[in-house]
Coordinates of C-alpha atoms in Angstrom, one line a residue:
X385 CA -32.9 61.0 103.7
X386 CA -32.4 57.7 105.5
X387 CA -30.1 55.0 103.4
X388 CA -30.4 51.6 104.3
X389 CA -27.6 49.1 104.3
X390 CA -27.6 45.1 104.6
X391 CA -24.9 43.3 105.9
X392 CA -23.3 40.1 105.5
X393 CA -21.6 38.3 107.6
X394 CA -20.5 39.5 111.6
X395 CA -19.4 43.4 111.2
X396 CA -17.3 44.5 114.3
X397 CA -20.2 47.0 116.0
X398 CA -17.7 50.0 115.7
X399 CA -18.7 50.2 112.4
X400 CA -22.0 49.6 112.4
X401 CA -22.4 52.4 115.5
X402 CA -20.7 55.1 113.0
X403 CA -23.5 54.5 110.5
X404 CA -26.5 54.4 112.9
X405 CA -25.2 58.2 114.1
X406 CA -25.9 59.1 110.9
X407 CA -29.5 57.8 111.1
X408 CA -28.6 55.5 108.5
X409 CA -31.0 52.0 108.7
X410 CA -28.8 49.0 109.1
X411 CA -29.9 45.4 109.0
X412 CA -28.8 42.2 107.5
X413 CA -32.3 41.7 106.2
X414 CA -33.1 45.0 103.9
X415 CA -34.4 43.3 100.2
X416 CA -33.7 47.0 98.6
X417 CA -30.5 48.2 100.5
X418 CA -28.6 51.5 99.4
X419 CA -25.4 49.8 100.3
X420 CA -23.7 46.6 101.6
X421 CA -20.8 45.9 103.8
X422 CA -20.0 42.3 103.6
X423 CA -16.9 40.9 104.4
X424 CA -16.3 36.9 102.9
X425 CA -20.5 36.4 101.6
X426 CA -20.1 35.6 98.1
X427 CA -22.3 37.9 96.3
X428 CA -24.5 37.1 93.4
X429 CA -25.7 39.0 90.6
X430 CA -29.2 39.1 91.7
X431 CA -27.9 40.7 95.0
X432 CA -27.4 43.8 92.9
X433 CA -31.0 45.5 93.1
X434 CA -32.0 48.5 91.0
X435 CA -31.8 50.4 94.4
X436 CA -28.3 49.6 95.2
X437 CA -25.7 52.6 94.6
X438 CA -22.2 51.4 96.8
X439 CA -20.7 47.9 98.5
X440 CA -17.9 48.2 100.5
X441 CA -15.9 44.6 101.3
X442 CA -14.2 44.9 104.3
X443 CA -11.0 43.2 103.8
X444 CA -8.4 43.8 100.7
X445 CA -9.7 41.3 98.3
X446 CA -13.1 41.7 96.4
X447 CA -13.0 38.1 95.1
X448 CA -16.1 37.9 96.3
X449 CA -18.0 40.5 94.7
X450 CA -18.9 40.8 91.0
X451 CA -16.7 43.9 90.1
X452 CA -17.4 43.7 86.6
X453 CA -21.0 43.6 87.2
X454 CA -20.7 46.0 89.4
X455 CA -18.8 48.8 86.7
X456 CA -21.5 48.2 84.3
X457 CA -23.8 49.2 86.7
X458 CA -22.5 52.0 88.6
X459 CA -21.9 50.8 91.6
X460 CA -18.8 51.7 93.5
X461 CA -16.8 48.9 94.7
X462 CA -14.9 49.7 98.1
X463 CA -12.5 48.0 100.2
X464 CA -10.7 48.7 102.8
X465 CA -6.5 48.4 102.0
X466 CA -4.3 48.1 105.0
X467 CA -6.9 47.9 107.6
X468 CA -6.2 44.2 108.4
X469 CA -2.6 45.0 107.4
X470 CA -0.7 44.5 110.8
X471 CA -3.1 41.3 112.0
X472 CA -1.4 39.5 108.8
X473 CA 2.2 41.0 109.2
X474 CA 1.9 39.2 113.0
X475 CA 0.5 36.1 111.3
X476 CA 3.2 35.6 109.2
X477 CA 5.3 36.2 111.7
X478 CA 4.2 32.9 113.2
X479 CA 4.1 31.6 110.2
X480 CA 8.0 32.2 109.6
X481 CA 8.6 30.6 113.1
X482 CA 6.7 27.7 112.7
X483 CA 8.2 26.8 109.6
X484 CA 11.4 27.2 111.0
X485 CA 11.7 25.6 114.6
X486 CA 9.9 22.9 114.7
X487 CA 7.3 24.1 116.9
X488 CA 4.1 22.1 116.1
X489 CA 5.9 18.9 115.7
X490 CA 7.7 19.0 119.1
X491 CA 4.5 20.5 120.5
X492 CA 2.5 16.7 119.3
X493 CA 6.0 14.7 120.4
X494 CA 5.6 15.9 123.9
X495 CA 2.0 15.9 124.1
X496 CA 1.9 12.4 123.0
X497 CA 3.7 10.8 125.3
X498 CA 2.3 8.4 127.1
X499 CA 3.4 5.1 130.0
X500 CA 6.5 6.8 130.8
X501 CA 7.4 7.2 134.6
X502 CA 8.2 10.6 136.5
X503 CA 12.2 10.2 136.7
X504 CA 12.5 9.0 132.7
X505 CA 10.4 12.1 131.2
X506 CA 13.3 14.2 131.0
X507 CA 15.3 12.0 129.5
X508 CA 13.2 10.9 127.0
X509 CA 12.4 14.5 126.1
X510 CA 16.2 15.5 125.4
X511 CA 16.9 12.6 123.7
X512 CA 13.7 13.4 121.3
X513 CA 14.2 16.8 120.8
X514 CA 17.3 16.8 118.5
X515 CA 14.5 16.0 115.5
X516 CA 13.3 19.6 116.4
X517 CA 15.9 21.2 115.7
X518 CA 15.8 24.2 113.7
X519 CA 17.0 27.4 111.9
X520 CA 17.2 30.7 113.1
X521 CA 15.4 33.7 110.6
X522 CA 18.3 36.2 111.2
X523 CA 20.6 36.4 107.9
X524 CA 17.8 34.0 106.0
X525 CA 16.9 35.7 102.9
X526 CA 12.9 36.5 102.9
X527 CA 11.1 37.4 99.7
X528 CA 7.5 39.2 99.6
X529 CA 6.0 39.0 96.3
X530 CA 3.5 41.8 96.5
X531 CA 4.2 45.2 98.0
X532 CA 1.3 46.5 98.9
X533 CA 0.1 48.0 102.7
X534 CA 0.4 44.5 103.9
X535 CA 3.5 42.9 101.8
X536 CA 5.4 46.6 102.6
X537 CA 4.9 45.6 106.3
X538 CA 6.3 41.8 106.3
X539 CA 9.1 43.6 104.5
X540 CA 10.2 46.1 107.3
X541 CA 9.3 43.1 109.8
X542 CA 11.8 41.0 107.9
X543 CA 14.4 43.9 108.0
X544 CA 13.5 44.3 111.7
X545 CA 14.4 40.5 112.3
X546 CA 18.3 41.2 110.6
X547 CA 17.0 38.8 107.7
X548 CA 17.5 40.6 103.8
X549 CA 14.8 41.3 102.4
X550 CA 13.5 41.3 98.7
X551 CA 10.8 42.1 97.0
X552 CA 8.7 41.8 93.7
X553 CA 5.1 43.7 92.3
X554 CA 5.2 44.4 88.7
X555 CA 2.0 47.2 90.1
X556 CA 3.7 48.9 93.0
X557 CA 2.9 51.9 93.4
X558 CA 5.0 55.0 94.0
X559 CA 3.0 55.4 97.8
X560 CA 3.8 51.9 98.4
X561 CA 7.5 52.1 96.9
X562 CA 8.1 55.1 99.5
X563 CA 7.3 53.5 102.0
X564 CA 9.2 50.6 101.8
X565 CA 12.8 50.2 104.0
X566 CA 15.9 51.0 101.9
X567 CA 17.4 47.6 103.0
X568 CA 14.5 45.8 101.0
X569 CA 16.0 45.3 97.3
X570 CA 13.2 45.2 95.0
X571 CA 13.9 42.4 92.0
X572 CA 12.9 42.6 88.8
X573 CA 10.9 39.3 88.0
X574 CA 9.5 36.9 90.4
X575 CA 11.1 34.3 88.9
X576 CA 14.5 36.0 90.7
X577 CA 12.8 36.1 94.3
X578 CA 12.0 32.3 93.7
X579 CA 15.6 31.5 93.0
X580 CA 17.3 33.9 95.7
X581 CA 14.6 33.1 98.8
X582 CA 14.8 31.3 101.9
X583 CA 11.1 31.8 103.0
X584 CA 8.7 34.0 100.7
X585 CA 4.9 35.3 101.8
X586 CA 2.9 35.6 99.5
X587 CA 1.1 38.7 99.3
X588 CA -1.0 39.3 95.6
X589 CA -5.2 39.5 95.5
X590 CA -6.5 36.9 93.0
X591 CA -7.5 37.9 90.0
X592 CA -6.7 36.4 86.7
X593 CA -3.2 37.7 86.6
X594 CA -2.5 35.5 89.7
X595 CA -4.5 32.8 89.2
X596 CA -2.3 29.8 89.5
X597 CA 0.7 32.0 89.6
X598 CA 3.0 29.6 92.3
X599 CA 3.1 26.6 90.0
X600 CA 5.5 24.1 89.3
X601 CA 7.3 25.9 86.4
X602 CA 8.3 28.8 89.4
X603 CA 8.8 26.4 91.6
X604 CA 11.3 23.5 90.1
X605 CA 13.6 26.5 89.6
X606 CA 13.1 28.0 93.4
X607 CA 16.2 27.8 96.0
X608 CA 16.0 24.0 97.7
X609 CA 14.4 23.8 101.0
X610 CA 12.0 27.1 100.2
X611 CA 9.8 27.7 103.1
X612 CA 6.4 29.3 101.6
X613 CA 4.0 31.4 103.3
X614 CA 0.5 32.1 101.8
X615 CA -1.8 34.3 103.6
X616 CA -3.1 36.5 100.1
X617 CA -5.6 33.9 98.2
X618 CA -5.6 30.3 97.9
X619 CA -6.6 30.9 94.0
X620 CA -3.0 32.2 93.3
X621 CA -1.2 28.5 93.6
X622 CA -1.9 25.1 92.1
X623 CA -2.4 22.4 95.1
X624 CA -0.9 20.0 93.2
X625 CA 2.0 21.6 91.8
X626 CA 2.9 22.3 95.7
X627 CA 2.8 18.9 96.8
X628 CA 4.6 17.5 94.1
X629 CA 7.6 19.9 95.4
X630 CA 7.3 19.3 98.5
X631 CA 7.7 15.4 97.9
X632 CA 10.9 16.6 95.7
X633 CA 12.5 18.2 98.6
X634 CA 12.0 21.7 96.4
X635 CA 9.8 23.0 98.9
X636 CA 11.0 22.7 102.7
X637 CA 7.4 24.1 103.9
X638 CA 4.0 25.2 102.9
X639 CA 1.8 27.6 105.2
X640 CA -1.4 28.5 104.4
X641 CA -4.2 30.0 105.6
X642 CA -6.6 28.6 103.0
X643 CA -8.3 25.2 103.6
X644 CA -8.0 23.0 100.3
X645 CA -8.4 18.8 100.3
X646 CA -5.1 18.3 98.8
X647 CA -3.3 19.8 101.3
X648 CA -5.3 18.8 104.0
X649 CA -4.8 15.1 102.8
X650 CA -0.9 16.0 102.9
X651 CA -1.1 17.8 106.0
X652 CA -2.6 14.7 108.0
X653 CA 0.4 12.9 106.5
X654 CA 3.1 14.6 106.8
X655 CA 4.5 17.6 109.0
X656 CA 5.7 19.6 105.9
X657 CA 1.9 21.5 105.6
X658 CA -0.2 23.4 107.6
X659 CA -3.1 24.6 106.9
X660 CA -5.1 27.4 108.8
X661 CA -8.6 27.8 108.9
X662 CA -8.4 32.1 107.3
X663 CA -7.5 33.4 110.3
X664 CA -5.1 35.7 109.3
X665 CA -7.1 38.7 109.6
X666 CA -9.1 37.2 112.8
X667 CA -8.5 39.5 115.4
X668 CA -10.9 42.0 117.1
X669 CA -8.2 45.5 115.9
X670 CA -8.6 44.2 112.1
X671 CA -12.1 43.6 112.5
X672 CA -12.8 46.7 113.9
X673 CA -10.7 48.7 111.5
X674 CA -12.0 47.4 108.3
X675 CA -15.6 48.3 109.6
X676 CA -15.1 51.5 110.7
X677 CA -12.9 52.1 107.1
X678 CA -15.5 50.4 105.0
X679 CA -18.1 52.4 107.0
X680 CA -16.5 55.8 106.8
X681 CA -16.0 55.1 102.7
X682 CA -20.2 54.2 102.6
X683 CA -21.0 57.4 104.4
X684 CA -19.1 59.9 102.1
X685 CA -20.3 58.4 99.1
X686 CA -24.1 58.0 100.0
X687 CA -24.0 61.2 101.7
X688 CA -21.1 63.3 98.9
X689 CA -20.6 61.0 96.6
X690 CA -16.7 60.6 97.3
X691 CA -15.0 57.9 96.2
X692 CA -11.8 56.4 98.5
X693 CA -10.4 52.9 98.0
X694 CA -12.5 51.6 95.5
X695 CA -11.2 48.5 93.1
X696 CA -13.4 49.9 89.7
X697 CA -14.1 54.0 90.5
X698 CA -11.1 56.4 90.4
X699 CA -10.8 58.0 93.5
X700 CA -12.3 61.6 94.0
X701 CA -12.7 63.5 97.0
X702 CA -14.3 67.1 96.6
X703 CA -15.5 69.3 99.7
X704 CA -18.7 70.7 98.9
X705 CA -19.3 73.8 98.3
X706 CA -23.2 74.1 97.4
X707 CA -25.8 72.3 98.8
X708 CA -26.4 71.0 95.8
X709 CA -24.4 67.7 94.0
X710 CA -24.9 65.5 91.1
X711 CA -22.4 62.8 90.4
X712 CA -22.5 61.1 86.6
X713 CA -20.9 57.8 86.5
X714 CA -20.3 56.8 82.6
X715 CA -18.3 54.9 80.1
X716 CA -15.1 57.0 79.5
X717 CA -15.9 58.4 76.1
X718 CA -14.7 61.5 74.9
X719 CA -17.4 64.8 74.6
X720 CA -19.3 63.9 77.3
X721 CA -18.4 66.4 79.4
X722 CA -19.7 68.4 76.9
X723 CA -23.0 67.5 77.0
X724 CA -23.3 67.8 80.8
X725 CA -22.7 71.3 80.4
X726 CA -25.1 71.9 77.7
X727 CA -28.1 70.1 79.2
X728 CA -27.2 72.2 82.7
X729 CA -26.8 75.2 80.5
X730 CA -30.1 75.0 79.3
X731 CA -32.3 74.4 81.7
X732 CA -30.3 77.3 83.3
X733 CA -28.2 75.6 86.2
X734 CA -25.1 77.6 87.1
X735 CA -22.1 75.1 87.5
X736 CA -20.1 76.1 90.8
X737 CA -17.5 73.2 90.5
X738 CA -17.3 70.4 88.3
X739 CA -14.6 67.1 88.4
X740 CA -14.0 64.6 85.8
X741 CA -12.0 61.5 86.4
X742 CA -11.7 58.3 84.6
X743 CA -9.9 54.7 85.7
X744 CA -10.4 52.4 82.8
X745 CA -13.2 52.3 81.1
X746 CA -15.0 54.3 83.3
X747 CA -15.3 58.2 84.3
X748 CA -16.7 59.6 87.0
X749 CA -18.0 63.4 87.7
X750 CA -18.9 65.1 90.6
X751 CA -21.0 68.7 89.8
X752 CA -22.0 70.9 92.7
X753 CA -24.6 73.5 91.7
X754 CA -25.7 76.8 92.7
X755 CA -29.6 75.6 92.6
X756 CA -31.4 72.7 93.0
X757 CA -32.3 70.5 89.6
X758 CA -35.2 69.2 89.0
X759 CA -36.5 65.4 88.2
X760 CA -36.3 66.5 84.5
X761 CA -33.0 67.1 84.4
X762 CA -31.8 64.1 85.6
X763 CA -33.8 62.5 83.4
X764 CA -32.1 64.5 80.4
X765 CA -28.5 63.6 82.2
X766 CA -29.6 60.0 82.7
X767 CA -30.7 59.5 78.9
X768 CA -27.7 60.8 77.4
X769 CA -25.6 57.8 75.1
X770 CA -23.0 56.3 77.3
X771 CA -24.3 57.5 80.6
X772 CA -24.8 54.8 83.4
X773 CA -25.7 56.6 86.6
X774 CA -27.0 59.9 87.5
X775 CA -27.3 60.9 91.2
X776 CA -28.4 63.2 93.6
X777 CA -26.0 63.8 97.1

């Protein structure tokens, strides 16, 4: 069978290579697609077609993509976490500098001047660069809120620069906590990185437990002269809220690598913000890795129906071992397993393996089979009461 998958936006071609050897059919201008990579397309409801069975964003975030929509529909929503993770960490690492030395604004004093002769230029220069002057990152206390694949590697960067290092994610999880540095104290409220930081990168995805989460209640009570760093989601901190702290000498600096008119405005103004046009991720090894990841995730689903990385599916990797595979996506009510069984039962269909896993509200099952069923029986399977999607792999 030959699956078809649309894209949006430019994939990196290593990607889109690994799905053409598998005689997949990719195009950005399929109307009934089996699949879609996208990476920042905005997708809308009526992108979701009766045909579609997986998306896969490649990048963290799914902010873009109606997840909710998605669950009710059965359609696994993948992304790809930690692909992009080391293009960031280097990001920010400029980002720390920047807001540190001085850097841009020397950069404009020197490449402004202008009528001077020969013999005064160096002069002039070391008599105008003592309002550069800046601070060094080693013993500066640098806080990551968020400790995911990305915030775990800012952290060991900061350790790596002799700076101390804390940390905050009310979700971390027990992967992510091993991998952290032992030098990286984790704090228990975010409201204790604000106080205790020198610089702090942001690091969340936007969702509504983050939306608006830097605002000026956090930040009136942060350490004065706070350099902040946001390369997660612009959603996560009120504009205003940042200027206002920036013009009470709160805030030192604000980096960010999302463009919003406020800031902008302020930027043009003054030299305490700069704002980057999303390039923190822009690099051809990021690119390349979250296609081939969001690639390789498409592939064993269509093909297996395994699930890896996705934000609304539980994760469930099975090697076959029939040729034949049904997967049941449904609401995660209890008994239903039960009924599987009994409609497979009866129509005589011996049940080699069977999972069952669940992530909120919704369960997933992957059946392999020592026959082949028929249409009829996924039509039994696909009529049951809180059933949402029976396939075929």
């Amino acid at each position: 069978m030959t699956f078809t998958i649309k894209t949006f936006n430019a994939i990196a071609e290593k990607g889109i290579n690994l799905l053409k050897e598998s005689n997949f059919d990719v195009s950005d201008s399929h109307d009934s697609p089996d699949a879609i990579i996208l990476r920042s397309h905005k997708l809308q409801e009526e992108d979701l077609g009766g045909s579609l069975k997986a998306i896969a964003r490649a990048g963290a975030g799914v902010n873009n993509v109606p997840v909710d929509i998605c669950s009710i529909k059965g359609i696994p929503v993948f992304n790809t976490p930690g692909a992009n993770a080391n293009a960031v960490k280097e990001i920010v690492l400029a980002a720390l500098l920047i807001s540190s030395r001085g850097l841009f604004a020397g950069a404009n004093f020197v490449n402004s001047i202008e009528g001077i002769d020969k013999g005064d230029l160096k002069p002039h220069i070391e008599s105008g660069k003592k309002d550069f002057k800046g601070r060094e990152l080693k013993g500066a206390t640098l806080g990551v809120i968020g400790m995911g694949a990305i915030g775990a590697q800012v952290a060991d960067m900061g350790v790596m620069l002799g700076m101390n290092v804390i940390g905050y994610d009310p979700a971390i999880s027990v992967e992510a906590a091993w991998k952290l540095p032992n030098k990286v104290q984790r704090k228990e409220s975010i409201e204790e990185v604000f106080k205790e930081s020198d610089y702090i990168s942001l690091h969340v995805p936007a969702n509504d437990n983050t939306k608006g989460l830097i605002d000026n209640k956090l930040l009136k009570e942060s350490k004065k002269g706070l350099r902040l760093i946001n390369f997660a989601r612009d959603e996560i901190v009120v504009s205003g809220d940042i200027i206002k702290n920036l013009s009470d000498g709160v805030l030192a600096k604000y980096i960010s690598d999302f463009a919003d008119l406020e800031l902008i405005t302020r930027a043009k103004d003054k030299s305490d913000v700069i704002i980057l046009p999303h390039i923190g991720a822009s690099t051809s090894q990021a690119e390349e890795n979250c296609a081939v990841m969001a690639a390789e995730q498409i592939e064993d689903y269509l093909l297996n129906g395994n699930i890896k990385n996705s934000v609304n599916f539980p994760d469930l990797l099975e090697p076959r071992v029939s040729d034949y595979r049904l997967t049941i996506s449904n609401k995660n009510q209890a008994g239903l397993i039960g009924k599987f069984t009994t409609v497979l039962a009866e129509n005589k269909l011996n049940i080699v393996d069977m999972v069952n896993k669940s992530r909120g509200d919704i369960a997933y099952n992957v059946i392999d089979l020592e026959s082949k069923p028929s249409n009829d029986i996924f039509e039994q399977l696909q009529s049951l009461e809180d059933v949402i999607k029976v396939r075929e792999v």
